[in-house]
C-alpha positions as a printed Julia matrix, in Angstrom:
245×3 Matrix{Float64}:
  10.16  -17.4    11.83
   6.86  -16.12   11.15
   5.49  -15.38   14.24
   8.76  -13.52   14.68
   8.5   -11.58   11.17
   5.11  -10.47   12.51
   5.78   -9.45   16.12
   8.72   -7.31   14.64
   6.23   -5.57   12.21
   3.36   -4.72   14.31
   6.19   -3.3    16.9
   7.56   -0.86   14.23
   4.72   -0.04   12.52
   2.61    0.68   16.17
   5.2     2.65   17.46
   5.35    4.21   14.06
   1.26    4.56   14.42
   1.61    6.13   17.91
   3.36    8.8    16.68
   0.91    9.76   14.21
  -1.99    9.26   15.94
   0.01   11.5    18.14
   0.36   14.71   15.51
  -3.28   15.53   15.08
  -3.62   18.73   16.66
  -6.57   18.04   19.19
  -5.9    14.1    19.45
  -9.53   14.01   18.98
  -9.5    10.84   16.99
 -11.15    7.47   19.52
  -9.84    3.98   19.59
 -12.54    2.92   17.23
 -12.27    5.15   14.96
  -8.17    4.67   14.77
  -7.97    0.35   15.42
 -11.28   -1.25   13.2
  -9.11    0.27   10.48
  -6.22   -2.26   10.49
  -8.9    -5.02   10.76
 -10.21   -3.65    7.51
  -6.65   -3.48    6.02
  -6.61   -7.75    6.82
  -9.81   -8.3     5.1
  -8.65   -6.12    2.0
  -5.52   -8.51    1.42
  -8.0   -11.29    1.81
 -10.72   -8.83   -0.9
  -7.01   -8.81   -2.59
  -6.97  -12.81   -3.31
 -10.67  -12.91   -4.03
 -10.28  -10.37   -6.88
  -6.46  -12.28   -8.02
  -8.36  -15.84   -8.68
 -11.73  -14.05  -10.42
  -9.51  -12.61  -12.64
  -7.06  -15.89  -13.15
 -10.37  -17.58  -14.19
 -11.8   -14.95  -16.35
  -8.97  -15.06  -17.97
  -8.18  -18.69  -18.38
 -11.71  -18.95  -20.15
 -10.46  -15.96  -22.59
  -7.98  -18.73  -23.21
  -4.89  -16.23  -21.76
  -2.31  -16.27  -19.76
   0.73  -14.96  -18.34
   3.41  -16.96  -20.42
   1.96  -16.33  -23.7
   3.83  -12.73  -22.62
   7.11  -13.79  -24.05
   8.66  -10.29  -23.27
  10.08  -10.59  -19.87
   9.63   -6.99  -18.67
   5.91   -6.3   -20.32
   5.54  -10.73  -18.51
   6.71   -8.66  -15.22
   4.96   -5.41  -15.56
   1.35   -7.11  -16.49
   1.81   -9.67  -13.24
   2.66   -6.44  -11.02
  -0.13   -5.03  -12.2
  -3.12   -7.23  -12.35
  -1.68   -9.64   -9.23
  -0.77   -6.36   -7.12
  -1.11   -2.58   -8.82
  -4.66   -3.11   -9.4
  -6.7    -5.33   -7.14
  -4.03   -4.47   -4.24
  -5.39   -0.95   -4.8
  -8.51   -1.9    -5.55
  -9.12   -3.56   -2.64
  -7.72   -0.9    -0.2
  -9.64    2.05   -1.86
 -12.83    0.15   -0.88
 -11.68   -1.0     2.71
 -10.57    3.25    2.91
 -14.19    3.88    1.93
 -15.47    1.77    3.96
 -14.14    3.05    7.02
 -14.34    7.1     6.0
 -18.06    6.06    6.24
 -18.45    4.16    9.3
 -16.3     6.33   10.76
 -16.59   10.01    9.77
 -13.79   11.61    9.94
 -13.42   15.41   11.13
 -10.45   16.63    9.23
  -8.01   15.2     6.51
  -5.67   14.0     8.64
  -7.98   11.69    9.68
  -8.13   10.39    6.38
  -4.27   10.01    6.74
  -4.86    7.79    9.21
  -7.83    5.93    8.13
  -4.96    4.87    4.9
  -2.04    4.48    7.27
  -4.08    2.07    9.92
  -5.57   -0.26    6.55
  -2.02   -0.02    5.1
  -0.78   -1.4     8.56
  -3.23   -3.77    8.53
  -2.78   -5.44    4.95
   1.17   -5.59    6.25
   0.78   -8.11    9.23
  -1.02  -10.6     6.79
   1.58   -9.94    4.5
   3.84  -10.7     6.63
   2.07  -13.27    8.48
   1.95  -15.21    4.25
   4.87  -14.59    3.59
   7.48  -13.76    6.49
   8.1   -18.09    6.6
  12.18  -17.94    5.47
  14.84  -16.42    6.3
  15.04  -13.9     3.87
  11.22  -12.55    4.84
  13.59  -10.5     6.78
  14.7    -8.46    4.36
  11.41   -7.21    4.33
  11.82   -5.28    7.86
  13.22   -2.95    4.93
  10.43   -2.08    3.53
   6.92   -2.73    5.94
   6.48    0.57    5.14
   5.43    0.4     2.19
   1.64   -0.41    2.22
   1.73    2.4     4.55
   2.88    4.71    2.98
   0.09    4.05   -0.16
  -2.33    4.39    2.3
  -1.42    7.25    3.99
  -1.48    8.84   -0.02
  -4.48    7.03   -0.69
  -6.13    8.7     2.75
  -4.58   11.87    2.35
  -5.69   13.0    -1.26
  -9.12   11.58   -1.16
  -9.03   13.24    2.35
  -7.72   17.07    0.43
 -11.26   15.74   -2.16
 -13.48   15.63    0.22
 -12.49   18.98    1.64
 -12.27   20.65   -1.42
 -15.75   19.34   -2.17
 -16.98   21.08    0.79
 -15.61   24.35   -0.16
 -16.8    24.79   -3.43
 -13.39   24.11   -5.08
 -11.53   21.47   -7.55
 -12.02   18.16   -6.36
 -12.05   15.27   -8.8
  -8.29   15.62   -9.28
  -7.8    14.6    -5.33
 -10.01   11.66   -6.27
  -7.7    10.67   -9.93
  -4.63   11.14   -7.9
  -5.7     9.39   -4.68
  -6.27    6.45   -6.92
  -3.52    6.51   -9.83
  -0.67    7.01   -7.83
  -1.05    4.12   -5.53
  -1.3     2.27   -8.46
   1.14    2.66  -10.43
   3.92    3.07   -7.37
   3.16   -0.17   -6.09
   3.47   -2.1    -9.7
   6.45   -0.37  -10.23
   7.89   -1.4    -6.4
   6.13   -5.04   -7.34
   8.25   -5.51  -10.41
  11.4    -4.79   -9.14
  10.88   -6.63   -6.11
   8.58   -9.78   -5.88
   7.93   -9.56   -9.86
  11.84   -9.2   -10.44
  12.74  -11.02  -13.72
  15.46  -12.18  -12.17
  13.66  -14.03  -10.33
   9.96  -14.63  -11.36
  11.3   -15.32  -14.85
  13.91  -17.49  -14.85
  14.88  -17.98  -18.51
  16.71  -14.91  -18.77
  20.67  -13.96  -19.82
  23.46  -13.49  -16.78
  23.82  -10.35  -17.74
  19.88   -9.05  -17.92
  19.75  -11.39  -14.22
  22.0    -8.81  -13.26
  20.91   -5.28  -14.26
  17.02   -6.57  -12.42
  19.47   -8.04   -9.03
  21.0    -4.03   -8.7
  17.22   -2.4    -9.76
  15.96   -4.29   -7.42
  18.77   -3.48   -4.93
  18.28   -0.13   -6.3
  14.32    0.5    -5.31
  14.59   -1.25   -1.26
  17.47    1.53   -0.83
  15.21    3.98   -2.54
  11.77    2.68   -0.81
  13.26    2.95    2.41
  14.44    6.58    1.99
  11.05    7.42    0.31
   9.87    5.65    3.78
  11.13    8.08    6.61
  10.04   11.05    3.99
   6.86   10.43    3.57
   6.69    9.88    7.69
   8.51   13.09    7.78
   6.14   14.63    5.69
   3.6    13.08    7.37
   4.97   14.89   10.9
   5.1    18.44    8.96
   2.08   18.62    7.68
  -0.16   16.96   10.26
  -1.34   20.73   11.82
  -2.66   21.61    8.63
  -4.81   18.82    7.96
  -5.85   19.02   10.95
  -7.39   22.21   10.51
  -9.23   21.42    7.67
 -12.15   20.33    8.97
 -14.9    18.98    7.46
């Protein structure tokens, strides 16, 4: 099942990314610049695990564990933030910065491509790890979410760099580049991976039903959001391709 999951993910995201590469006006990005960030995304997932172990070890030494939190909603949010929203996005940011340093993108759209590629790499390794059972196939509905987070981060880093070069305000763009993916990622994981109905066992049937409904709504919204986001990338590709560094 895991092999099927990874294969389907590779095909679907590969098709999307190939289209994104063609949307750059002069299609000047080289193969190394286009595909090395995917491997950096895989590295980002490994780095996330290292960060997670480090944070867990630190909290244990301080005498604090997630189990100390009694409120199920707060427990879910704290878990999502520390295990995913914060450390995964820090890892993503570091790999995007490394890719920028290695390849010196020529325009804002190439920053977007870099972010997307890192997101694809993160997704591939996650599917390899989590795609072992039939429930993993449900992840196909939202498998582009890491790519979208990467696009957001790459886009606003690129706009920030462009604004900085041209003497325009840029700090707000950098803030958006990091904070928006962190917030979206945390909320997404609260509703899915760390949904109280799944993550926490000792809640009553009524709240379990409510959280299951919240999870389903989140999946539907995220599925639609992915298509809308990619449509916007296509629409704005020419504009961002002309924003030269």
